[in-house]
XYZ file of C-alpha atoms in Angstrom:
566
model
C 0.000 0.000 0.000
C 0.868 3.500 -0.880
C 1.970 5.808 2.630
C 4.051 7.726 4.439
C 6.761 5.986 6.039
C 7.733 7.121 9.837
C 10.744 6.234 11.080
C 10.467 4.416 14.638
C 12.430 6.712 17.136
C 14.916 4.604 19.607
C 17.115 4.926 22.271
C 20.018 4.978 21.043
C 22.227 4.324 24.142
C 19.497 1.243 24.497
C 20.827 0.111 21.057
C 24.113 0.091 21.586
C 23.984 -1.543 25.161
C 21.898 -4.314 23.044
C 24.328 -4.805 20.556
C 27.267 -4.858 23.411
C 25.341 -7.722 25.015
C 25.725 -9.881 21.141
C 22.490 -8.909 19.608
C 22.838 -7.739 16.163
C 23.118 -3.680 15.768
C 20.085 -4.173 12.978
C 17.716 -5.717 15.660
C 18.839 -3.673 18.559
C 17.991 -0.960 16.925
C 14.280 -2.259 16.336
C 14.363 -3.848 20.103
C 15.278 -0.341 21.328
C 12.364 1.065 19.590
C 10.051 -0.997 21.215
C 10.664 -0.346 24.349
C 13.653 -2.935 25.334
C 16.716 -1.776 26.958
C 18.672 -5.032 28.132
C 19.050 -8.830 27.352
C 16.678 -9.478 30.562
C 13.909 -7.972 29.474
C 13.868 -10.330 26.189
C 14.030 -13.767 28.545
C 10.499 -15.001 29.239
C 10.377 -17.383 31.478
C 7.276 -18.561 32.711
C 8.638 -17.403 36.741
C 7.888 -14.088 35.770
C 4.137 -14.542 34.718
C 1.920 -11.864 36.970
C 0.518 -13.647 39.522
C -2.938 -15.256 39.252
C -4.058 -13.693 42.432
C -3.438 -9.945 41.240
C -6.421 -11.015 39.039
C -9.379 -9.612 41.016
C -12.296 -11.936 42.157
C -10.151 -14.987 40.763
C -10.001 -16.184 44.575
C -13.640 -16.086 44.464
C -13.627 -18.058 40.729
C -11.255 -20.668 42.081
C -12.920 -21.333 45.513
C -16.453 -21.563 43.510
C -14.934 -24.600 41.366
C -13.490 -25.990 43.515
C -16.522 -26.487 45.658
C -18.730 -27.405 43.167
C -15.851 -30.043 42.108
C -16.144 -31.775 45.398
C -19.924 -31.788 44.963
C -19.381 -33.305 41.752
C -21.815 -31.071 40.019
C -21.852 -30.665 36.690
C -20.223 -27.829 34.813
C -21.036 -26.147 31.798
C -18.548 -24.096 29.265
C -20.170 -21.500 27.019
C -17.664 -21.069 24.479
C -17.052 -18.151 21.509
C -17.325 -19.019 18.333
C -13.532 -17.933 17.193
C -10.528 -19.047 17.994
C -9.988 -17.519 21.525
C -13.031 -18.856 22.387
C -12.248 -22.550 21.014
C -8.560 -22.103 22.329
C -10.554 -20.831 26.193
C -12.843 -24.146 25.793
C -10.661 -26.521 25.331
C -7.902 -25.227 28.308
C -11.178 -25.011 30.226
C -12.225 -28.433 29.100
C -8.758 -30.213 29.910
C -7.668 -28.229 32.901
C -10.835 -28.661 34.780
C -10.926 -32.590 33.590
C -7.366 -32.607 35.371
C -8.664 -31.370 38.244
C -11.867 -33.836 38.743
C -14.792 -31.924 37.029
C -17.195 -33.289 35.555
C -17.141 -30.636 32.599
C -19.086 -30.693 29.339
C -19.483 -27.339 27.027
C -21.677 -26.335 24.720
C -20.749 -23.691 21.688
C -23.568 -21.642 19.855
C -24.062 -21.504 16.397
C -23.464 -17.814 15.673
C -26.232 -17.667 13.186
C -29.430 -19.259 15.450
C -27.813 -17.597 18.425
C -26.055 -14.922 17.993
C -23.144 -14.156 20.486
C -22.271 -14.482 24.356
C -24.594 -16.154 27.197
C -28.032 -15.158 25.251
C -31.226 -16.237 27.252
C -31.747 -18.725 24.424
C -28.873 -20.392 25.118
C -29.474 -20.894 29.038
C -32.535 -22.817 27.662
C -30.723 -24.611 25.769
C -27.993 -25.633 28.126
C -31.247 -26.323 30.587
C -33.002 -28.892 28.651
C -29.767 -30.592 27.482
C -30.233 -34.228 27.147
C -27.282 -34.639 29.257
C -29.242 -32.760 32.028
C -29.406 -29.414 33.745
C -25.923 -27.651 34.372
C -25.075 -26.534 38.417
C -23.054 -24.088 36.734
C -22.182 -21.969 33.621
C -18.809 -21.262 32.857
C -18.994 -18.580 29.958
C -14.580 -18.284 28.156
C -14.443 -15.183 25.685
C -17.569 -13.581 26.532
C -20.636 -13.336 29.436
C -19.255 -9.319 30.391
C -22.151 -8.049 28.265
C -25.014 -11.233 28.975
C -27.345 -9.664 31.112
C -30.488 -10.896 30.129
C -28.442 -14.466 29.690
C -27.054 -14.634 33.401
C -30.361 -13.219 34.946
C -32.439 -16.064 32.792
C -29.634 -18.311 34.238
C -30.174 -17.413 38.079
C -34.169 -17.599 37.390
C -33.570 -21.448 36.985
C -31.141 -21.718 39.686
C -28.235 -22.313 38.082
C -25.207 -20.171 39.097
C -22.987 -18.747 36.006
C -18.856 -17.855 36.550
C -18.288 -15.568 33.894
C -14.314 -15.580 32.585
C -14.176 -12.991 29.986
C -11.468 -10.431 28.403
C -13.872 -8.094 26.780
C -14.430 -4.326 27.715
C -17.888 -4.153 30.053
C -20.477 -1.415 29.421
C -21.551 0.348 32.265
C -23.651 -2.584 33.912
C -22.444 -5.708 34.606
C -24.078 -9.287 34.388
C -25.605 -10.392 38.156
C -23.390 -13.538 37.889
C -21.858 -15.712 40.938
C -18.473 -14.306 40.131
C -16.867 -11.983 37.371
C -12.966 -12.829 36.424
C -12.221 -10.301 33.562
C -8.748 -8.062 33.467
C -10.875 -5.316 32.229
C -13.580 -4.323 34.170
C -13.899 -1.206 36.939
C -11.764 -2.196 40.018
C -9.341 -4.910 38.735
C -5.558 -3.851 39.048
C -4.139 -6.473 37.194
C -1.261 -5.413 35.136
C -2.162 -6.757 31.950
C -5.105 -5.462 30.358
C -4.883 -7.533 27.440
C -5.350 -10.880 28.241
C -7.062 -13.271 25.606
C -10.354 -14.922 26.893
C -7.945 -18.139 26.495
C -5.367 -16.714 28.992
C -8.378 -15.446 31.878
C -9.306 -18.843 31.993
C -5.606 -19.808 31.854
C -5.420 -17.636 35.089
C -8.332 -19.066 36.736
C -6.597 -22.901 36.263
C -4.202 -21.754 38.033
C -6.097 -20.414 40.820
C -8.118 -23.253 40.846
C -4.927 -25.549 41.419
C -3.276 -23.586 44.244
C -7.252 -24.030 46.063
C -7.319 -27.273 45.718
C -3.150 -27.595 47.458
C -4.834 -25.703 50.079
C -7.720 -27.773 50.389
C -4.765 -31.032 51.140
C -5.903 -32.633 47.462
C -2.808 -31.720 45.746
C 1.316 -31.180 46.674
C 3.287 -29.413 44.950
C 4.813 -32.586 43.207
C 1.386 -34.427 43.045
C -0.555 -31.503 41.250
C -1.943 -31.372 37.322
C 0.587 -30.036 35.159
C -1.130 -27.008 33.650
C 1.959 -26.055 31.407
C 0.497 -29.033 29.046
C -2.180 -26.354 28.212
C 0.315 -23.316 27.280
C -0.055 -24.512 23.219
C -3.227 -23.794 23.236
C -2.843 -20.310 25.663
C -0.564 -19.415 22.671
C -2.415 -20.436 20.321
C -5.883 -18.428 21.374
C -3.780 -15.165 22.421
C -1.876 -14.502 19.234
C -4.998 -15.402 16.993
C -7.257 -13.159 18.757
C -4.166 -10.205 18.039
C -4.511 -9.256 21.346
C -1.291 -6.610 22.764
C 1.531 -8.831 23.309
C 2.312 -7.313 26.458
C 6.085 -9.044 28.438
C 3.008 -11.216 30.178
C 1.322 -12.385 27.098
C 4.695 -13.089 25.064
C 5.596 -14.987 28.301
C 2.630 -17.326 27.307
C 2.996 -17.427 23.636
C 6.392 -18.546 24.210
C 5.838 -21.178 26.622
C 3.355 -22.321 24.435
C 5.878 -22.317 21.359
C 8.458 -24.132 22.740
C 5.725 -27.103 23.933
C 4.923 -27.282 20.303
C 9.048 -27.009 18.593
C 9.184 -29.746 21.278
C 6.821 -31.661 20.074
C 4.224 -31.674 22.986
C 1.697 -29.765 21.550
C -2.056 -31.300 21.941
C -2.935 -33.840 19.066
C -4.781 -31.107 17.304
C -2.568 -28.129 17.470
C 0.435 -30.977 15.791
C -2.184 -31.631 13.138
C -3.045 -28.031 12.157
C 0.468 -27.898 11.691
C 0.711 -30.864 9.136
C -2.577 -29.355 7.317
C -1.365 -26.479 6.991
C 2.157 -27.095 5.652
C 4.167 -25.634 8.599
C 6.900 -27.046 10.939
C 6.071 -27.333 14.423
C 9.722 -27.768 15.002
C 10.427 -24.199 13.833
C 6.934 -22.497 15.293
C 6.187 -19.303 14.969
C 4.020 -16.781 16.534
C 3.008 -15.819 12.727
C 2.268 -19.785 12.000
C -0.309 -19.535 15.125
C -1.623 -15.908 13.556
C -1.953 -16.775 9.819
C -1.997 -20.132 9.233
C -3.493 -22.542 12.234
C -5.817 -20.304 13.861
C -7.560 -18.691 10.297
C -8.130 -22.925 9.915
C -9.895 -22.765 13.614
C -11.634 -19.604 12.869
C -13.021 -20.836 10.009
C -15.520 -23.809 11.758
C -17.154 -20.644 13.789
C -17.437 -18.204 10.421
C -19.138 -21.125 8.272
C -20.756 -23.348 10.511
C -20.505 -23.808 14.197
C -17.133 -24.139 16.105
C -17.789 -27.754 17.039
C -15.244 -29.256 14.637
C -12.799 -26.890 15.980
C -12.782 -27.699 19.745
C -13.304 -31.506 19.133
C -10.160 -31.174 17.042
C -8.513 -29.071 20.247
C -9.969 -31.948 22.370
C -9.253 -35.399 21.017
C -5.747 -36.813 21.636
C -5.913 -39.398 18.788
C -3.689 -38.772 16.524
C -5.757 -39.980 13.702
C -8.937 -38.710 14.681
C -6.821 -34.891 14.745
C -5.585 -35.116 11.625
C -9.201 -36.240 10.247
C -10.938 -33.091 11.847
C -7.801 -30.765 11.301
C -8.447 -31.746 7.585
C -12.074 -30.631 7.935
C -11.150 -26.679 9.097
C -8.879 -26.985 6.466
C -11.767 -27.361 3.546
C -14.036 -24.874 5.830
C -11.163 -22.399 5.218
C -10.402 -23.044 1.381
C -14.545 -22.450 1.583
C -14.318 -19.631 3.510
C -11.215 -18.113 1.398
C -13.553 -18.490 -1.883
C -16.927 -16.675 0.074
C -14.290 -13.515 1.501
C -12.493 -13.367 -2.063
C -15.509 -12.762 -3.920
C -17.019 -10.278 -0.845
C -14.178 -8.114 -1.097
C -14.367 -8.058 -4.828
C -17.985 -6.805 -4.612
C -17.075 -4.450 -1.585
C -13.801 -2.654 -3.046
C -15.715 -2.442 -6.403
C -18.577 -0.100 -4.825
C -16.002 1.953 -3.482
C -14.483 2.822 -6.633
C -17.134 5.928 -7.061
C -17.118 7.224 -3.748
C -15.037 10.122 -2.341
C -13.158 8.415 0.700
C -11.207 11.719 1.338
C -14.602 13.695 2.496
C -14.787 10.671 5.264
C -13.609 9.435 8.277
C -15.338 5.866 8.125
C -16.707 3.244 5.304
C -19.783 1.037 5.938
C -20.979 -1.402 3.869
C -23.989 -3.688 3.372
C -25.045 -6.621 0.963
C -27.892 -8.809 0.735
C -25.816 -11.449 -0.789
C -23.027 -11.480 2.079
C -22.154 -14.099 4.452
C -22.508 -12.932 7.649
C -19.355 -15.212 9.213
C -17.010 -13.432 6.900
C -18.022 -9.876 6.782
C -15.311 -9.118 9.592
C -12.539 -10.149 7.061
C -13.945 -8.196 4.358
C -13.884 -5.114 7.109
C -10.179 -5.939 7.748
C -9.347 -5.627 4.102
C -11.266 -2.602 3.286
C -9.927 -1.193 6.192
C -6.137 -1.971 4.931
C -6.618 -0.474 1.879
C -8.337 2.702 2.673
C -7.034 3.671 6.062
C -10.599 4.343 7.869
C -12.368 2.670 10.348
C -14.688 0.136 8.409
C -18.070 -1.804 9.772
C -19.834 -4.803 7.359
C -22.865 -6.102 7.477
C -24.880 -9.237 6.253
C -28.163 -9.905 6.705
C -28.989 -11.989 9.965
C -32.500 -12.501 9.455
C -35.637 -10.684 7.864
C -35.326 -7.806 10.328
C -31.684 -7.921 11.322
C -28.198 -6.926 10.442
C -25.353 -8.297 11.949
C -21.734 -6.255 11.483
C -18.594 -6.649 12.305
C -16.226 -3.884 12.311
C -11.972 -3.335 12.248
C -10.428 0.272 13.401
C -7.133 1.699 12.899
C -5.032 3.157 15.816
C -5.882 5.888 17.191
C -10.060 5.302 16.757
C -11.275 3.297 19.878
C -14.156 1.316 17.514
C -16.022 0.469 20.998
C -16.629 3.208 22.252
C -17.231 5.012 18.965
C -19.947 2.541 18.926
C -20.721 3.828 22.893
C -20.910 7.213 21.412
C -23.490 6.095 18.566
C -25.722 4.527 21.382
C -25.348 7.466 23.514
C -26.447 9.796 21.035
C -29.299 7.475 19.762
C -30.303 4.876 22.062
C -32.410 3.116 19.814
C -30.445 3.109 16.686
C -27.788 -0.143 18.067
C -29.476 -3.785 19.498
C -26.468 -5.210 20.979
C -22.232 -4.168 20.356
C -19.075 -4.931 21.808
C -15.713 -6.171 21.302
C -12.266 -3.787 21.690
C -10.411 -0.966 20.499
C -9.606 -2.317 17.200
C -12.785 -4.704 16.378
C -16.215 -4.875 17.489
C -19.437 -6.534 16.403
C -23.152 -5.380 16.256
C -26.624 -6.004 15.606
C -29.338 -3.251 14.274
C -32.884 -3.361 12.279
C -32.548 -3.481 8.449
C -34.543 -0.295 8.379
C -31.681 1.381 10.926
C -28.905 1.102 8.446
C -28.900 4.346 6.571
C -29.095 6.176 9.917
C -26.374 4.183 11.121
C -24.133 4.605 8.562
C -24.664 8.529 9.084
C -24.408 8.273 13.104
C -21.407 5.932 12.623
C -19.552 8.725 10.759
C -20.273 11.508 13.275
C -19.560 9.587 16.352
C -16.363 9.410 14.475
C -15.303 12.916 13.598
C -16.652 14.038 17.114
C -14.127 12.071 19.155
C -10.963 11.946 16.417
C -8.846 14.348 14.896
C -8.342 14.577 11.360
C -4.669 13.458 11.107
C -5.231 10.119 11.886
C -6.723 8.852 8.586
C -3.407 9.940 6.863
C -0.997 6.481 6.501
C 1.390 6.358 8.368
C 3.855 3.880 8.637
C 6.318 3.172 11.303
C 9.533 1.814 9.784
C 13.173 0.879 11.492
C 14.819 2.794 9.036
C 17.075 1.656 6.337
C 19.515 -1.570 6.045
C 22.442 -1.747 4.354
C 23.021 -4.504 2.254
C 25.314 -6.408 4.206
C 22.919 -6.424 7.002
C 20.267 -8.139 4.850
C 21.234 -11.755 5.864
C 20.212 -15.301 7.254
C 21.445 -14.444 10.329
C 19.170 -11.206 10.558
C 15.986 -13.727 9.618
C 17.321 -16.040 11.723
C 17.896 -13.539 15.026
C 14.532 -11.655 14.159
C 12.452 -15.089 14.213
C 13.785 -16.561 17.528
C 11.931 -12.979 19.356
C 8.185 -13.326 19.906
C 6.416 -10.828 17.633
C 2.569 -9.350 17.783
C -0.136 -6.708 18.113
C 1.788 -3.961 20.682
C 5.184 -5.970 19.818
C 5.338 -5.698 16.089
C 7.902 -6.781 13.917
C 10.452 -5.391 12.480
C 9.789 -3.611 9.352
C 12.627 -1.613 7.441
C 12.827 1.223 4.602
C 15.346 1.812 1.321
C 14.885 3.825 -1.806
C 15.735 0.808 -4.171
C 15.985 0.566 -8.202
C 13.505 -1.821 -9.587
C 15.513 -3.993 -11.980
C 12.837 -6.398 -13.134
C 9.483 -6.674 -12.191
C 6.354 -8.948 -12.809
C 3.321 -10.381 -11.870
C 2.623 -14.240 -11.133
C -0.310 -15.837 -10.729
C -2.263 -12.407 -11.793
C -1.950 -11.176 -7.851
C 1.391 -10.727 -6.719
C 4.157 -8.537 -8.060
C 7.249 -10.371 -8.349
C 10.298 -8.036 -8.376
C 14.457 -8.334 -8.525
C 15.457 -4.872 -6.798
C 19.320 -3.344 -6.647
C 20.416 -1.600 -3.599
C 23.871 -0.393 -2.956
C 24.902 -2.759 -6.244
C 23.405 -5.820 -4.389
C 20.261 -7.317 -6.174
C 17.676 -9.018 -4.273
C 14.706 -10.831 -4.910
C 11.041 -9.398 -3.785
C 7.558 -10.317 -3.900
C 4.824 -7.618 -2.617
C 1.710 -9.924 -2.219
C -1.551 -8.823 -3.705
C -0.196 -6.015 -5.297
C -1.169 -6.229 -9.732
C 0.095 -2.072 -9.982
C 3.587 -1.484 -11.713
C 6.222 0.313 -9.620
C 8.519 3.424 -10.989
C 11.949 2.425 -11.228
C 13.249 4.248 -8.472
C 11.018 3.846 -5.168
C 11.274 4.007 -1.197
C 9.910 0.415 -0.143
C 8.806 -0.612 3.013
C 9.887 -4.387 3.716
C 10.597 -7.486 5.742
C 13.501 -9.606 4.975
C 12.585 -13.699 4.958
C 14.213 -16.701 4.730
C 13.504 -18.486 1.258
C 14.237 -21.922 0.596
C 14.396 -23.444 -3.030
C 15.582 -26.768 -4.112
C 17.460 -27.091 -0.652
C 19.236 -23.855 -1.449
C 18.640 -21.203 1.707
C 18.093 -17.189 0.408
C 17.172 -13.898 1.701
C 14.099 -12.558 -0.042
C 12.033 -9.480 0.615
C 8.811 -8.989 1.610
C 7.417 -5.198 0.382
C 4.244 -3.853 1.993
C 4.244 -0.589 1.656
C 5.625 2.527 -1.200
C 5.948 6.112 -0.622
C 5.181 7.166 -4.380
């Protein structure tokens, strides 16, 4: 994409006491910018995890399940329907199982139910053939389930809510609330996934039961078995890797280059054509949790949890092959939305707004938050889709870019017009909603002037923050090789650098990439800037990330280009 590239500002002293203490002067520079000053702060070992107790009312979670575990009563999950919510089910699922609960869960089906702890789904979870639930464990969502939880306490069954989600200004009546984020809680991480609350609650729930005389410390359930999955569900919900979530994600990593990852995290892996033995945080982001996501955009997350779930090898594989069709199926359905979506955007003035909403009768309303994130990458403004739920409804979903807090613009739209939103929520950077057909033209107006109320206009320039240039000799294997062993993320991103290069040769293949050979300093290198079709000049400034290319056994440096200044 075409922008104006920032250079990251650093500490430069910080650089050089990196690069004293053997880290390369290329990286320390990028470390520095991000906030890293020594070697230390780059070790994360799971010691250093915040304490589960600094998590407020997670004394109260853990003393709750633990009692109704010596009851034996019978517990209930109430999962999401993405892959923080499938990652949170299945740690719930297992760790609990460890423990002595007798635990079943049951996921909704986005499009009959909607999202969170509806009343509908208390019902549902009531008459269950297996029989009434004691309690209601709700992972990845239950902060917003008001009417849900007080349906829930009308038929006597008590609900623990374990959520990560911002809360609106009332909270659900439930037993007890364990979420990072609501009014009170001085936990030092904010930005827990739904996966890592319950995570936190696990290991709450443990150190009750020691106290209780059920457990020593030698004799207790090894919850570390569950990190793959606590990385897995944090880096695919592109939560802020915070020191404490990168802790996590890196635990969880080296379980699965280790080869102890859970039977269906190792078969992702295969499905997808990655290594476990070389994992990556970007492997979790873009290629095994897309394949999880995809069960909850087409059809109902089932397949994805019982693939989290089983540890039979073959039965993994089998289900991992599943999400693996659901997401070629899903790929198809979001290529041919954003078609449709970027072509009704070619007539209209973008530069006059702040935001883009779209709607279409024809659109699937599990993908329409993909189609926002694309929009939103190519125009730079805070973009909301919606698809049809029903004959009265709309259901959007909704991707922001920094500096617009998409929540609480949504807060502001409900604030102004209380009747004009159903139900919303979600974060800073993505939320969902749910309005009458016949409210859509009004939103689409309200959306834009919640906007422009609460931002200022220089935020729907691009931007991009670069590392500055390389020179060619720093352009090596051992840069790839350095800048892949660090745990990258939302709040932690990776390095991306900046040259003015001359485009020797450049092409496209397979009609949506642009293959390019670029010279800089004399040194050619090869480049590929992913679905990009428009010719470059033959002098540009390139925004890029070196990779590690492999070809017939032969091991290269190639470069990745996402962004021009033209």
């Amino acid at each position: 994409m075409n922008a104006q590239l920032v250079r990251r500002l650093f500490d430069a002293d910080a650089a050089r006491r990196l690069a004293a203490e053997g880290i390369a002067p290329a990286l320390a520079r990028v470390l520095a910018a991000r906030g890293v000053t020594s070697l230390r702060e780059l070790e994360l070992p799971p010691r250093d995890l915040i304490p589960p107790l600094q998590l407020s009312h997670v004394s109260e979670a853990a003393r709750l399940l633990a009692d109704r575990i010596e009851d034996d009563a019978r517990l209930l999950i109430v999962a999401d329907y993405d892959c923080d919510g499938a990652t949170a089910c299945a740690v719930g699922m297992r760790g609990l199982r460890m423990m002595g609960g007798r635990v079943d869960y049951l996921v909704p089906n986005r499009f009959d139910y909607g999202y969170g702890l509806t009343p509908e789904i208390v019902d549902l979870a009531a008459g269950s053939a297996a029989g009434r639930p004691d309690l209601l464990i709700t992972v990845d969502n239950g902060i917003a389930s008001i009417a849900g939880v007080a349906r829930a306490r009308e038929l006597g069954i008590e609900v623990l809510v374990t959520d990560h989600h911002l809360p609106g200004e009332r909270l659900p009546d439930a037993a007890v609330i364990v979420n990072p984020n609501q009014r009170g809680c001085g936990f030092p991480s904010k930005h827990l996934a739904g996966v890592g609350v319950m995570f936190y609650v696990l290991l709450a729930l443990r150190a009750e039961l020691r106290a209780r005389g059920r457990y020593t410390e030698s004799t207790q359930p090894r919850l570390n078995a569950l990190l793959d999955l606590v990385a897995l569900g944090t880096v695919a919900d592109v939560v802020t890797l915070d020191r404490n979530n990168r802790i996590l994600v890196a635990a969880g990593l080296e379980r699965i280059r280790n080869g102890l990852a859970a039977a269906g995290v190792a078969a992702l892996f295969q499905v997808a054509g990655r290594s476990p033995r070389t994992a990556r945080a970007a492997d979790l982001g873009f290629a095994v949790g897309p394949r999880i996501n995809a069960a909850g955009r087409l059809t109902d997350m089932t397949v994805g949890i019982e693939c989290l779930l089983t540890d039979d090898p073959a039965r993994a594989v089998a289900l991992a092959r599943q999400l693996d069709e659901l997401n070629r199926e899903r790929r198809a359905i979001e290529a041919d939305m954003q078609f449709e979506a970027l072509a009704e955007l070619d007539d209209v003035d973008l530069a006059s707004r702040r935001t883009i909403t779209l709607f279409n009768e024809d659109w699937h309303q599990g993908v329409v938050g993909l189609v926002a994130s694309r929009v939103k990458e190519r125009h730079h403004r805070p973009t909301i889709a919606f698809a049809r739920a029903d004959e009265r409804s709309l259901r959007g979903s909704g991707r922001s870019i920094e500096g617009v807090h998409l929540r609480d613009v949504l807060d502001l739209v409900t604030k102004a017009a209380p009747a004009m939103i159903d139900r919303f929520g979600g974060h800073a950077m993505a939320a969902g909603l749910t309005l009458a057909a016949e409210r859509y033209e009004g939103f689409v107006e309200a959306f834009e002037a919640a906007t422009r109320a609460s931002t200022s206009a220089e935020l729907f320039a691009r931007r991009v923050a670069t590392d500055g240039p390389l020179a060619p000799a720093d352009i090596t294997l051992a840069l790839t090789e350095a800048i892949d062993r660090q745990i990258w993320g939302q709040g932690f991103a990776p390095p991306l650098f900046d040259n003015e290069f001359a485009v020797v040769e450049q092409r496209l293949v397979k009609e949506a990439h642009l293959k390019l050979t670029l010279e800089l300093d004399g040194r050619r290198f090869n480049a590929i800037w992913f679905r990009r079709t428009q010719p470059l000049p033959t002098r540009v400034r390139l925004a890029y990330r070196p990779a590690e290319e492999e070809y017939r056994g032969s091991r290269s440096v190639g470069l990745h280009i996402e962004h021009a200044s033209l």
